mmCIF file of C-alpha atoms in Angstrom:
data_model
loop_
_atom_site.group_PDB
_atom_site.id
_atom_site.type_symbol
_atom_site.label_atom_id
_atom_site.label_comp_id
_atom_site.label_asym_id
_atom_site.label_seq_id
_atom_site.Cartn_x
_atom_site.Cartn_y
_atom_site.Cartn_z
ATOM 1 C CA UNK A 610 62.963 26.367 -22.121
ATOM 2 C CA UNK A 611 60.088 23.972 -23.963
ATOM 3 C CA UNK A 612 57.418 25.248 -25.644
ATOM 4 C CA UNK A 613 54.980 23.380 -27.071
ATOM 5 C CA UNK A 614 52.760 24.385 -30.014
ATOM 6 C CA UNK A 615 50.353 22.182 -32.587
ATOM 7 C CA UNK A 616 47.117 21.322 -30.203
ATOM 8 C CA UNK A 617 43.920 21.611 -31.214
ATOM 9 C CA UNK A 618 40.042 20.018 -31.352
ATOM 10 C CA UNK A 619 40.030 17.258 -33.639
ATOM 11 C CA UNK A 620 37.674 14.262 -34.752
ATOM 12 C CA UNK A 621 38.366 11.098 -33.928
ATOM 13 C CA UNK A 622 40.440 9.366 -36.702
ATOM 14 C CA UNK A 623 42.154 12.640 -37.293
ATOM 15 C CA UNK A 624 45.476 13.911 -36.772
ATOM 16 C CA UNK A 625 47.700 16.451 -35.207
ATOM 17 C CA UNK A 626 50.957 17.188 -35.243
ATOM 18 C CA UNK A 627 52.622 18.613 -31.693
ATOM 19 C CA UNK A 628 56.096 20.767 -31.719
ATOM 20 C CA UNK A 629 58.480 21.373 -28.785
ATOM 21 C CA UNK A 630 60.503 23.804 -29.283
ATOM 22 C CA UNK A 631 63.903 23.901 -27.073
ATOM 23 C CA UNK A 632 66.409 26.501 -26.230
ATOM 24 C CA UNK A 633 69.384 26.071 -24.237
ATOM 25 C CA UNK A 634 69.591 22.600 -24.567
ATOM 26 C CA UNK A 635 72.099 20.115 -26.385
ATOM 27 C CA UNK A 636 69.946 17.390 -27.970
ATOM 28 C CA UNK A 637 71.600 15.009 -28.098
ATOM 29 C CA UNK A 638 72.825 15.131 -24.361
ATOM 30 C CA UNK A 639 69.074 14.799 -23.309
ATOM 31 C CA UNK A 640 66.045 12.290 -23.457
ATOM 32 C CA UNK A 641 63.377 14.261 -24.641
ATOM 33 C CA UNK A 642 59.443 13.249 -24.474
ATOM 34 C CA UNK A 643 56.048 13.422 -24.579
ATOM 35 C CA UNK A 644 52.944 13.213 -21.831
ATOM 36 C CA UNK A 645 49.865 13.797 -21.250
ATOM 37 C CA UNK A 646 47.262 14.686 -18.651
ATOM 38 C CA UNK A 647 43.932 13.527 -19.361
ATOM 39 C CA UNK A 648 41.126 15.890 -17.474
ATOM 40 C CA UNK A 649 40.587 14.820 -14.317
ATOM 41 C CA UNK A 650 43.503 11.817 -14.319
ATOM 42 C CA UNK A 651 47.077 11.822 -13.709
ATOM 43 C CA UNK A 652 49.725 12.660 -16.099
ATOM 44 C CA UNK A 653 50.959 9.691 -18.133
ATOM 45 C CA UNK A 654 54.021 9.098 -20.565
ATOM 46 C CA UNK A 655 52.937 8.903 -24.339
ATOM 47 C CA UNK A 656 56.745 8.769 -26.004
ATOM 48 C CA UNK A 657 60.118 8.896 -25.449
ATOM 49 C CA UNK A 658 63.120 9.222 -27.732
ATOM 50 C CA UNK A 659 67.259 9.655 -27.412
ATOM 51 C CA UNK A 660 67.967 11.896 -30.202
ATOM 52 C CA UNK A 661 72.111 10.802 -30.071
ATOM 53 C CA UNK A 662 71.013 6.871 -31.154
ATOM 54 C CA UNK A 663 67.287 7.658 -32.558
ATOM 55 C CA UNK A 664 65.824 5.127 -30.182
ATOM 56 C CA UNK A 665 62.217 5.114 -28.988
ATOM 57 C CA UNK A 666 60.032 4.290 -26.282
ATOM 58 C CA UNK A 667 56.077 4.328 -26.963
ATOM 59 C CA UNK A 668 53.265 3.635 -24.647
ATOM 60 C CA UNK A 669 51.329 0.470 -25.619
ATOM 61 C CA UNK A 670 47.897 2.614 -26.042
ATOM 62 C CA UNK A 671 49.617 4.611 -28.547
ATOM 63 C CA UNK A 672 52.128 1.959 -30.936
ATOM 64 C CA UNK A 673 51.257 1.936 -34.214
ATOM 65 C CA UNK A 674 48.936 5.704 -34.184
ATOM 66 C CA UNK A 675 52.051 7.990 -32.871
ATOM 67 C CA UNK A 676 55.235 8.719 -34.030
ATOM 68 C CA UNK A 677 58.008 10.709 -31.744
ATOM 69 C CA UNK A 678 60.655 12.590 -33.680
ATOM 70 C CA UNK A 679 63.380 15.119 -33.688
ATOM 71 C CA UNK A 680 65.185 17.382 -35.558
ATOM 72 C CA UNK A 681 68.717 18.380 -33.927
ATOM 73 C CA UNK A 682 69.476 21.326 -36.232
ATOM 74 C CA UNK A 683 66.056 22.934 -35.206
ATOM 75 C CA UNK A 684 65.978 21.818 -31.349
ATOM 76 C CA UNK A 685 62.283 20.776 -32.320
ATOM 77 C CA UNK A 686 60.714 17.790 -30.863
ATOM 78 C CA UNK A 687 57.367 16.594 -32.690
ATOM 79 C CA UNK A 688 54.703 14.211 -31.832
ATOM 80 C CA UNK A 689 53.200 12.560 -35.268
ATOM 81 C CA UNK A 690 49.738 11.918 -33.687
ATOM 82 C CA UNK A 691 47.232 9.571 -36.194
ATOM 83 C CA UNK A 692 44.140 8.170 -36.298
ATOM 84 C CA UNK A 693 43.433 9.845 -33.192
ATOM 85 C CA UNK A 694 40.739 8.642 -30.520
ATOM 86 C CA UNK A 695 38.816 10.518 -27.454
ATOM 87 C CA UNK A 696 41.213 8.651 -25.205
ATOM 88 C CA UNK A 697 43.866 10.631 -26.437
ATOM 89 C CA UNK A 698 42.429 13.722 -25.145
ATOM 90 C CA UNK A 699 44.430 16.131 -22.739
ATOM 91 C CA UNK A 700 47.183 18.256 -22.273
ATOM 92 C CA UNK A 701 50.075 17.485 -24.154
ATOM 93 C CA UNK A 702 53.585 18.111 -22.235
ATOM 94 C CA UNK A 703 57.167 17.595 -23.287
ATOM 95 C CA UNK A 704 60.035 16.992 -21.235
ATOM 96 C CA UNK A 705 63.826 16.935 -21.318
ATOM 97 C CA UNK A 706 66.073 15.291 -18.830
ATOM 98 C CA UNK A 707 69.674 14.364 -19.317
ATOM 99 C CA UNK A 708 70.796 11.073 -20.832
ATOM 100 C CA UNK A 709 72.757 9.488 -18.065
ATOM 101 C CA UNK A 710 71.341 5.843 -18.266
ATOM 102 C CA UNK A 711 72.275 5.031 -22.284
ATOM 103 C CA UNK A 712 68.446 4.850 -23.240
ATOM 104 C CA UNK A 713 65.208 6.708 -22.538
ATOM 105 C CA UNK A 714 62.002 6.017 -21.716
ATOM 106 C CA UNK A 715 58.958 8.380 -20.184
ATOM 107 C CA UNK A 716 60.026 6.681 -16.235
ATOM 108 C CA UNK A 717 62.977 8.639 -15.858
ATOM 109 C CA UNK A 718 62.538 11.528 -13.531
ATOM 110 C CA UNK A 719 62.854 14.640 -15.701
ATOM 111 C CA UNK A 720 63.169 17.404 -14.299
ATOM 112 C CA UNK A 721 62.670 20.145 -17.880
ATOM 113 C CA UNK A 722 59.043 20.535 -18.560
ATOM 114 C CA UNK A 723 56.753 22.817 -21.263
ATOM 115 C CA UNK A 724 53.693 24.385 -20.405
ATOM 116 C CA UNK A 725 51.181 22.180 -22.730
ATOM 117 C CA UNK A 726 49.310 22.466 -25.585
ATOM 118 C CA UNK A 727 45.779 21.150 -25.345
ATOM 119 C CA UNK A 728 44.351 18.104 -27.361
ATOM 120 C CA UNK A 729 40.664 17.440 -27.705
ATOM 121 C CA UNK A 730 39.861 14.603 -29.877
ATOM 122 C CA UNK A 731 35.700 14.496 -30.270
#
């Protein structure tokens, strides 16, 4: 189970920090990540990271403003989200899917996915 907590209305240039919380999972077995679902558009990748190496994968809209991160003794996946912009509005989803290629990015096909937590950057 994911569950995702840490949404909320911000201004632009502000920040949030999301939490995915995970039960029943081994992290380190897994690729976790981050989308999002604009209103109206389709869902999109944001982040990705392997939690056994620490490598990342980050969407070119968001390098340099978001940071993915994990902590393995928790089972909590966070999204670091700064200087925020209206085109970052939406629903914020994480994901889990099982390591099996030796890195992760958000075009695997997981198959694990948390309800949302909404994001409305104004």
């Amino acid at each position: 189970q994911l569950v995702e907590s840490g949404g909320g209305s911000v201004q632009a240039g502000g920040s949030l920090r999301l939490s995915c919380a995970a039960t029943g999972y081994t992290w380190s077995a897994y690729c976790v990540a981050w989308f999002r679902q604009p209103p109206g558009q389709k869902r999109e990748g944001v982040a990705a990271i392997s939690p056994a190496d620490g490598n990342t994968y980050y969407t070119e809209s968001v390098k340099g403003r978001f940071t993915i991160s994990h902590d393995n003794v928790k089972n909590i996946l966070y999204l670091q989200m700064n200087n925020l912009k209206p085109e970052d509005t939406g629903m914020y989803i994480c994901a889990a899917e099982p390591r099996l290629r030796g890195y992760c990015d958000t075009y695997l096909p997981y198959t694990s996915w948390g309800q949302g937590t909404q994001v409305t950057v104004s």
